[in-house]
């Protein structure tokens, strides 16, 4: 976040602005002494002292003891109290709901998983209500829900999810009515992208694409430090870009989508041809079985062609690659993806793009689902 300088004055807006500056500095660079805060904000020591006293009595900031100092009186450090408030992050999968309470620094405090029989909306909503009830504690800023498919974040609805078999499912109103909290619904890969952008592998890149390889193939696009959701919320459906118009049917209804060629669906087809399972295929590839190795290599090459298109379209600084298949078997296919990308991208556009692994894993989806509330909490009022 860009932090502008302190403003002087005594009306409410200015007080809120300066207070937000202090809180943001403690979040990003804390712990800090009052003198350091005064220097960084440009606020006079007396004003800084008054504002910090208010924040301490509120419980949002606390004194953390003294730093060792070679000379003179060691200053007392101030730090953010990350437990002052929390948000709840939820992720809906095909057979279970994952949930976490996330603190103000984006750390998971407690995690719960609840399975369900089939993903009919009524079952999933009741699982969501169950996990939220278990996690509610203290001051809760809101509930974030990550779900696969085409999501309208403004309406709080999942418009279409092939994995869940959903059309037009309203998630936000039932939950906000039940718990009296604000609810934000996000595409799952977008949620992971938000978390990687703030806490993970995307931190240093204002322009990056987060790609997930697992049961499906997804992408989240960050442009100029902001998640790009598209005009209606459907940006980043990387898995449903075309790979081969004569290819097998995709679960979205179309034929030959990239997802069919570079996700677990591809590995399952290969494993079936060999009378094997994906886990067995992975074991055999690690043992040097050339047929199994070739299956992962092909997946990697297909992915590489997709990444080439992404790089040609968006020219990002980095591609952050995550998802379950990457976590377990990335070493078996990512080198081939990178080779194809570097070799085939337009006019050497891929020379400088960095390929990095996602840092946050499964928890990233939950942290990212909750992130919108954390960001709102720290937002500096305009004025
Ligand atoms: Zn498709």
Short mmCIF file of C-alpha atoms and ligand atoms in Angstrom, two decimals:
data_model
loop_
_atom_site.label_atom_id
_atom_site.label_comp_id
_atom_site.label_asym_id
_atom_site.label_seq_id
_atom_site.Cartn_x
_atom_site.Cartn_y
_atom_site.Cartn_z
CA UNK A 1 0.00 0.00 0.00
CA UNK A 2 1.17 3.49 -0.76
CA UNK A 3 1.36 5.51 2.39
CA UNK A 4 1.14 9.23 1.98
CA UNK A 5 2.60 11.60 4.49
CA UNK A 6 0.96 12.64 7.70
CA UNK A 7 -1.53 15.48 7.64
CA UNK A 8 -1.72 18.07 10.33
CA UNK A 9 -4.94 19.30 11.84
CA UNK A 10 -7.41 18.15 14.41
CA UNK A 11 -10.61 17.13 12.71
CA UNK A 12 -11.78 13.52 12.74
CA UNK A 13 -10.72 12.67 9.21
CA UNK A 14 -7.15 13.81 9.78
CA UNK A 15 -6.98 11.97 13.07
CA UNK A 16 -8.17 8.79 11.33
CA UNK A 17 -5.71 9.31 8.52
CA UNK A 18 -2.73 9.74 10.85
CA UNK A 19 -3.85 6.87 13.00
CA UNK A 20 -4.05 4.62 9.90
CA UNK A 21 -0.51 5.69 8.95
CA UNK A 22 0.82 4.55 12.30
CA UNK A 23 -1.06 1.26 12.18
CA UNK A 24 0.16 0.55 8.62
CA UNK A 25 3.76 1.30 9.51
CA UNK A 26 3.55 -1.07 12.46
CA UNK A 27 1.99 -3.70 10.21
CA UNK A 28 4.64 -3.42 7.48
CA UNK A 29 7.76 -2.47 9.40
CA UNK A 30 6.96 -2.95 13.10
CA UNK A 31 7.89 -3.11 15.83
CA UNK A 32 9.02 0.53 15.91
CA UNK A 33 9.83 3.08 18.59
CA UNK A 34 7.81 6.28 19.01
CA UNK A 35 10.80 8.25 17.70
CA UNK A 36 10.98 6.11 14.55
CA UNK A 37 7.22 6.47 14.04
CA UNK A 38 7.48 10.21 14.45
CA UNK A 39 10.27 10.37 11.85
CA UNK A 40 8.46 8.07 9.37
CA UNK A 41 5.08 9.80 9.64
CA UNK A 42 6.36 13.36 10.00
CA UNK A 43 4.10 13.80 13.03
CA UNK A 44 5.37 15.87 15.94
CA UNK A 45 6.42 13.70 18.93
CA UNK A 46 3.57 15.12 21.04
CA UNK A 47 0.93 14.27 18.42
CA UNK A 48 2.47 10.84 17.88
CA UNK A 49 2.47 10.19 21.59
CA UNK A 50 -1.21 11.16 21.89
CA UNK A 51 -2.26 8.94 18.98
CA UNK A 52 -0.24 5.96 20.16
CA UNK A 53 -1.65 6.26 23.66
CA UNK A 54 -5.16 6.06 22.19
CA UNK A 55 -4.23 3.02 20.09
CA UNK A 56 -2.72 1.29 23.11
CA UNK A 57 -5.78 1.88 25.28
CA UNK A 58 -7.95 0.56 22.46
CA UNK A 59 -5.85 -2.63 22.34
CA UNK A 60 -4.80 -2.39 18.70
CA UNK A 61 -1.21 -1.44 19.56
CA UNK A 62 0.90 -2.69 22.45
CA UNK A 63 4.21 -1.90 24.05
CA UNK A 64 6.71 -4.67 23.40
CA UNK A 65 9.51 -3.85 25.83
CA UNK A 66 12.83 -2.28 25.12
CA UNK A 67 15.41 -2.76 22.39
CA UNK A 68 19.04 -3.19 23.38
CA UNK A 69 20.76 0.12 22.78
CA UNK A 70 24.52 0.65 22.83
CA UNK A 71 24.16 4.01 24.48
CA UNK A 72 21.54 5.95 26.34
CA UNK A 73 18.05 4.90 27.37
CA UNK A 74 16.70 2.04 25.22
CA UNK A 75 13.45 3.05 23.50
CA UNK A 76 10.21 1.15 24.08
CA UNK A 77 9.00 -0.54 20.92
CA UNK A 78 5.40 -0.43 19.75
CA UNK A 79 3.89 -3.34 17.86
CA UNK A 80 0.57 -4.20 16.33
CA UNK A 81 -1.63 -6.57 18.30
CA UNK A 82 -2.50 -9.09 15.54
CA UNK A 83 -5.23 -10.65 17.70
CA UNK A 84 -7.13 -7.38 18.04
CA UNK A 85 -9.50 -8.63 15.33
CA UNK A 86 -9.71 -11.56 12.94
CA UNK A 87 -11.47 -12.59 9.75
CA UNK A 88 -12.80 -15.96 8.71
CA UNK A 89 -11.61 -17.53 5.45
CA UNK A 90 -13.50 -20.43 3.86
CA UNK A 91 -12.74 -22.63 0.87
CA UNK A 92 -15.37 -24.82 -0.77
CA UNK A 93 -13.99 -27.99 -2.39
CA UNK A 94 -15.85 -30.84 -4.09
CA UNK A 95 -16.12 -32.90 -0.91
CA UNK A 96 -15.31 -30.64 2.02
CA UNK A 97 -15.15 -27.14 3.39
CA UNK A 98 -11.86 -25.80 4.75
CA UNK A 99 -11.98 -22.88 7.16
CA UNK A 100 -9.63 -20.73 9.19
CA UNK A 101 -9.64 -17.78 11.53
CA UNK A 102 -6.99 -15.38 10.21
CA UNK A 103 -5.35 -12.63 12.27
CA UNK A 104 -4.48 -9.06 11.24
CA UNK A 105 -1.07 -10.17 9.90
CA UNK A 106 -2.62 -12.82 7.64
CA UNK A 107 -1.67 -15.74 9.88
CA UNK A 108 -3.92 -18.71 10.49
CA UNK A 109 -4.90 -18.96 14.16
CA UNK A 110 -7.19 -21.96 13.96
CA UNK A 111 -8.29 -24.29 11.16
CA UNK A 112 -11.32 -26.55 10.76
CA UNK A 113 -12.39 -28.97 8.01
CA UNK A 114 -15.90 -30.33 7.51
CA UNK A 115 -16.73 -32.97 4.87
CA UNK A 116 -20.08 -33.25 3.09
CA UNK A 117 -21.79 -36.01 1.13
CA UNK A 118 -22.41 -34.19 -2.12
CA UNK A 119 -21.94 -30.53 -3.04
CA UNK A 120 -25.64 -29.60 -3.29
CA UNK A 121 -25.82 -25.93 -2.21
CA UNK A 122 -27.96 -26.78 0.83
CA UNK A 123 -25.31 -29.24 2.12
CA UNK A 124 -22.46 -26.85 1.50
CA UNK A 125 -24.24 -23.94 3.18
CA UNK A 126 -24.90 -26.02 6.24
CA UNK A 127 -21.21 -27.09 6.35
CA UNK A 128 -20.21 -23.42 6.01
CA UNK A 129 -22.47 -22.42 8.88
CA UNK A 130 -21.04 -25.20 11.02
CA UNK A 131 -17.40 -24.17 10.51
CA UNK A 132 -18.10 -20.47 10.98
CA UNK A 133 -19.91 -21.20 14.27
CA UNK A 134 -16.84 -23.10 15.45
CA UNK A 135 -14.43 -20.30 14.56
CA UNK A 136 -16.32 -17.21 15.77
CA UNK A 137 -14.38 -15.65 18.60
CA UNK A 138 -13.68 -12.06 19.63
CA UNK A 139 -13.97 -9.24 17.16
CA UNK A 140 -14.61 -10.68 13.66
CA UNK A 141 -14.30 -8.34 10.66
CA UNK A 142 -16.07 -10.54 8.11
CA UNK A 143 -16.38 -13.87 6.34
CA UNK A 144 -14.57 -14.53 3.04
CA UNK A 145 -15.58 -17.45 0.85
CA UNK A 146 -13.35 -18.92 -1.88
CA UNK A 147 -15.11 -21.08 -4.45
CA UNK A 148 -14.16 -22.47 -7.84
CA UNK A 149 -15.74 -21.19 -11.04
CA UNK A 150 -17.25 -17.95 -12.26
CA UNK A 151 -17.88 -15.74 -9.26
CA UNK A 152 -19.73 -12.44 -9.07
CA UNK A 153 -18.07 -10.86 -6.04
CA UNK A 154 -20.37 -7.85 -6.07
CA UNK A 155 -23.54 -9.98 -5.92
CA UNK A 156 -21.85 -12.54 -3.62
CA UNK A 157 -22.81 -15.38 -5.93
CA UNK A 158 -21.15 -18.31 -7.64
CA UNK A 159 -22.63 -18.06 -11.13
CA UNK A 160 -21.20 -21.30 -12.55
CA UNK A 161 -18.93 -23.97 -11.11
CA UNK A 162 -18.39 -27.13 -13.20
CA UNK A 163 -16.56 -28.85 -10.32
CA UNK A 164 -19.51 -28.36 -7.95
CA UNK A 165 -22.24 -28.54 -10.59
CA UNK A 166 -23.52 -25.12 -9.48
CA UNK A 167 -25.50 -22.45 -11.30
CA UNK A 168 -26.34 -19.12 -9.62
CA UNK A 169 -25.73 -20.03 -5.99
CA UNK A 170 -26.07 -17.14 -3.54
CA UNK A 171 -23.49 -17.59 -0.79
CA UNK A 172 -23.32 -14.15 0.73
CA UNK A 173 -26.92 -13.47 1.80
CA UNK A 174 -27.57 -16.71 3.72
CA UNK A 175 -24.29 -16.35 5.65
CA UNK A 176 -24.60 -12.63 6.37
CA UNK A 177 -28.18 -13.12 7.59
CA UNK A 178 -27.20 -16.02 9.81
CA UNK A 179 -24.14 -14.35 11.39
CA UNK A 180 -24.78 -10.61 10.98
CA UNK A 181 -21.36 -10.18 9.36
CA UNK A 182 -20.19 -8.89 6.02
CA UNK A 183 -19.51 -11.69 3.52
CA UNK A 184 -17.19 -11.55 0.51
CA UNK A 185 -17.21 -14.25 -2.18
CA UNK A 186 -14.14 -14.75 -4.38
CA UNK A 187 -13.01 -17.18 -7.04
CA UNK A 188 -10.65 -19.62 -5.29
CA UNK A 189 -7.61 -18.98 -7.47
CA UNK A 190 -8.15 -15.24 -7.12
CA UNK A 191 -8.17 -15.70 -3.33
CA UNK A 192 -4.84 -17.56 -3.49
CA UNK A 193 -3.50 -14.84 -5.77
CA UNK A 194 -4.42 -12.13 -3.24
CA UNK A 195 -2.60 -14.05 -0.51
CA UNK A 196 0.49 -14.65 -2.65
CA UNK A 197 0.47 -10.96 -3.59
CA UNK A 198 0.55 -9.75 0.00
CA UNK A 199 2.31 -12.50 1.95
CA UNK A 200 3.84 -14.91 -0.56
CA UNK A 201 5.80 -15.29 -3.76
CA UNK A 202 4.10 -12.32 -5.49
CA UNK A 203 5.15 -9.73 -2.90
CA UNK A 204 7.89 -8.23 -5.02
CA UNK A 205 5.97 -8.20 -8.29
CA UNK A 206 3.33 -5.54 -9.11
CA UNK A 207 2.56 -7.48 -12.31
CA UNK A 208 2.29 -11.24 -12.00
CA UNK A 209 0.07 -14.17 -12.83
CA UNK A 210 -0.59 -16.89 -10.27
CA UNK A 211 -1.22 -20.27 -11.94
CA UNK A 212 -2.56 -23.34 -10.15
CA UNK A 213 -2.25 -26.88 -11.41
CA UNK A 214 -4.36 -29.49 -9.67
CA UNK A 215 -7.75 -31.02 -10.37
CA UNK A 216 -8.26 -27.97 -12.59
CA UNK A 217 -6.03 -25.32 -14.12
CA UNK A 218 -6.58 -21.75 -12.99
CA UNK A 219 -4.98 -18.33 -12.96
CA UNK A 220 -5.24 -15.05 -11.06
CA UNK A 221 -3.96 -11.88 -12.68
CA UNK A 222 -2.36 -9.01 -10.78
CA UNK A 223 -1.81 -5.81 -12.74
CA UNK A 224 -0.22 -2.77 -11.15
CA UNK A 225 -0.49 -4.37 -7.71
CA UNK A 226 -4.23 -5.01 -8.00
CA UNK A 227 -6.12 -8.20 -8.71
CA UNK A 228 -7.77 -8.02 -12.12
CA UNK A 229 -11.20 -9.69 -11.93
CA UNK A 230 -12.43 -8.61 -15.36
CA UNK A 231 -15.62 -6.72 -16.18
CA UNK A 232 -17.97 -9.38 -14.75
CA UNK A 233 -15.66 -11.38 -12.49
CA UNK A 234 -14.58 -14.03 -14.97
CA UNK A 235 -10.96 -13.07 -15.68
CA UNK A 236 -8.26 -15.71 -15.30
CA UNK A 237 -10.10 -18.76 -16.65
CA UNK A 238 -6.78 -19.94 -18.01
CA UNK A 239 -7.87 -23.60 -17.94
CA UNK A 240 -10.63 -22.92 -20.46
CA UNK A 241 -8.46 -21.29 -23.09
CA UNK A 242 -8.20 -23.45 -26.20
CA UNK A 243 -5.46 -26.02 -26.67
CA UNK A 244 -6.91 -28.32 -29.35
CA UNK A 245 -10.38 -27.80 -30.90
CA UNK A 246 -10.58 -31.52 -31.66
CA UNK A 247 -9.48 -32.56 -28.18
CA UNK A 248 -11.58 -34.33 -25.53
CA UNK A 249 -14.66 -32.69 -24.03
CA UNK A 250 -13.97 -30.41 -21.04
CA UNK A 251 -16.31 -30.30 -18.04
CA UNK A 252 -17.17 -26.71 -18.98
CA UNK A 253 -18.96 -28.15 -22.03
CA UNK A 254 -16.37 -27.10 -24.62
CA UNK A 255 -13.84 -29.24 -26.42
CA UNK A 256 -10.06 -29.31 -26.03
CA UNK A 257 -9.57 -26.72 -23.27
CA UNK A 258 -6.02 -26.41 -21.93
CA UNK A 259 -7.20 -27.82 -18.58
CA UNK A 260 -7.93 -31.16 -20.24
CA UNK A 261 -4.24 -31.32 -21.24
CA UNK A 262 -2.46 -29.92 -18.23
CA UNK A 263 -4.19 -30.84 -15.01
CA UNK A 264 -4.88 -34.01 -13.01
CA UNK A 265 -7.49 -34.87 -15.65
CA UNK A 266 -4.67 -35.42 -18.16
CA UNK A 267 -2.69 -37.57 -15.72
CA UNK A 268 -5.79 -39.64 -14.94
CA UNK A 269 -6.30 -40.35 -18.64
CA UNK A 270 -2.64 -41.38 -19.01
CA UNK A 271 -2.82 -43.54 -15.87
CA UNK A 272 -5.99 -45.24 -17.12
CA UNK A 273 -4.32 -46.10 -20.43
CA UNK A 274 -1.61 -47.83 -18.41
CA UNK A 275 -4.07 -49.51 -16.06
CA UNK A 276 -2.64 -47.45 -13.22
CA UNK A 277 -3.45 -44.54 -10.89
CA UNK A 278 -2.04 -40.99 -10.81
CA UNK A 279 -0.18 -41.74 -7.56
CA UNK A 280 1.34 -44.86 -9.13
CA UNK A 281 2.25 -42.87 -12.25
CA UNK A 282 4.08 -40.33 -10.07
CA UNK A 283 5.95 -43.12 -8.21
CA UNK A 284 6.95 -44.76 -11.46
CA UNK A 285 8.17 -41.48 -12.96
CA UNK A 286 10.37 -41.01 -9.89
CA UNK A 287 11.74 -44.54 -10.36
CA UNK A 288 12.78 -43.63 -13.91
CA UNK A 289 9.98 -45.38 -15.82
CA UNK A 290 10.12 -43.65 -19.22
CA UNK A 291 6.38 -43.96 -20.03
CA UNK A 292 5.44 -42.37 -16.71
CA UNK A 293 8.10 -39.68 -17.11
CA UNK A 294 6.72 -38.91 -20.58
CA UNK A 295 3.22 -38.33 -19.16
CA UNK A 296 4.52 -35.64 -16.82
CA UNK A 297 6.75 -34.18 -19.52
CA UNK A 298 3.77 -33.86 -21.88
CA UNK A 299 1.70 -32.19 -19.17
CA UNK A 300 4.59 -29.77 -18.61
CA UNK A 301 4.93 -28.99 -22.30
CA UNK A 302 1.19 -28.34 -22.66
CA UNK A 303 1.34 -26.03 -19.67
CA UNK A 304 4.37 -24.30 -21.21
CA UNK A 305 2.39 -23.43 -24.34
CA UNK A 306 -0.34 -21.98 -22.14
CA UNK A 307 2.19 -19.95 -20.16
CA UNK A 308 3.64 -18.69 -23.43
CA UNK A 309 0.22 -17.27 -24.33
CA UNK A 310 -0.10 -15.65 -20.89
CA UNK A 311 3.32 -14.06 -21.23
CA UNK A 312 2.60 -12.86 -24.76
CA UNK A 313 -0.71 -11.34 -23.65
CA UNK A 314 0.30 -9.75 -20.37
CA UNK A 315 4.10 -9.50 -20.23
CA UNK A 316 4.18 -10.13 -16.45
CA UNK A 317 7.29 -9.86 -14.29
CA UNK A 318 6.64 -13.28 -12.80
CA UNK A 319 4.51 -16.36 -12.98
CA UNK A 320 3.82 -17.81 -9.54
CA UNK A 321 2.95 -21.50 -9.85
CA UNK A 322 1.04 -23.38 -7.17
CA UNK A 323 -1.77 -25.90 -6.78
CA UNK A 324 -1.78 -29.43 -5.40
CA UNK A 325 -0.12 -31.13 -8.38
CA UNK A 326 2.68 -28.58 -8.36
CA UNK A 327 3.25 -29.16 -4.65
CA UNK A 328 3.49 -32.93 -5.04
CA UNK A 329 5.04 -33.35 -8.50
CA UNK A 330 6.19 -29.93 -9.74
CA UNK A 331 9.74 -31.22 -10.24
CA UNK A 332 8.39 -33.79 -12.74
CA UNK A 333 6.77 -31.28 -15.11
CA UNK A 334 7.72 -27.66 -14.38
CA UNK A 335 11.18 -27.80 -16.04
CA UNK A 336 9.48 -28.81 -19.32
CA UNK A 337 6.90 -26.03 -18.97
CA UNK A 338 9.69 -23.52 -18.48
CA UNK A 339 11.65 -24.85 -21.44
CA UNK A 340 8.67 -24.46 -23.81
CA UNK A 341 7.86 -21.01 -22.42
CA UNK A 342 11.41 -19.69 -22.84
CA UNK A 343 11.75 -21.17 -26.30
CA UNK A 344 8.45 -20.12 -27.84
CA UNK A 345 7.38 -16.80 -26.33
CA UNK A 346 7.23 -13.86 -28.74
CA UNK A 347 10.46 -11.99 -29.47
CA UNK A 348 12.14 -13.18 -26.32
CA UNK A 349 9.34 -11.75 -24.14
CA UNK A 350 9.89 -14.69 -21.80
CA UNK A 351 13.59 -14.03 -21.25
CA UNK A 352 13.03 -11.86 -18.23
CA UNK A 353 9.87 -13.36 -16.76
CA UNK A 354 10.55 -15.17 -13.49
CA UNK A 355 8.98 -18.56 -12.81
CA UNK A 356 8.59 -19.01 -9.06
CA UNK A 357 6.80 -21.50 -6.84
CA UNK A 358 3.82 -20.31 -4.77
CA UNK A 359 4.74 -20.07 -1.08
CA UNK A 360 1.48 -20.49 0.75
CA UNK A 361 -0.02 -23.86 -0.18
CA UNK A 362 -3.53 -24.77 0.87
CA UNK A 363 -3.66 -22.20 3.67
CA UNK A 364 -3.17 -19.49 1.05
CA UNK A 365 -6.74 -19.96 -0.20
CA UNK A 366 -8.12 -19.30 3.30
CA UNK A 367 -5.83 -16.36 4.03
CA UNK A 368 -6.70 -14.89 0.62
CA UNK A 369 -10.44 -15.35 1.15
CA UNK A 370 -10.16 -13.30 4.36
CA UNK A 371 -7.73 -10.76 2.92
CA UNK A 372 -10.34 -8.27 1.68
CA UNK A 373 -11.40 -7.60 5.30
CA UNK A 374 -7.80 -7.19 6.44
CA UNK A 375 -7.16 -4.73 3.61
CA UNK A 376 -10.30 -2.75 4.49
CA UNK A 377 -9.26 -2.66 8.12
CA UNK A 378 -5.91 -1.08 7.22
CA UNK A 379 -7.22 1.20 4.48
CA UNK A 380 -6.12 4.81 4.90
CA UNK A 381 -9.16 7.11 4.76
CA UNK A 382 -9.14 9.46 1.82
CA UNK A 383 -9.02 13.12 2.60
ZN1 LIG B 1 -13.21 -25.93 -20.46
#
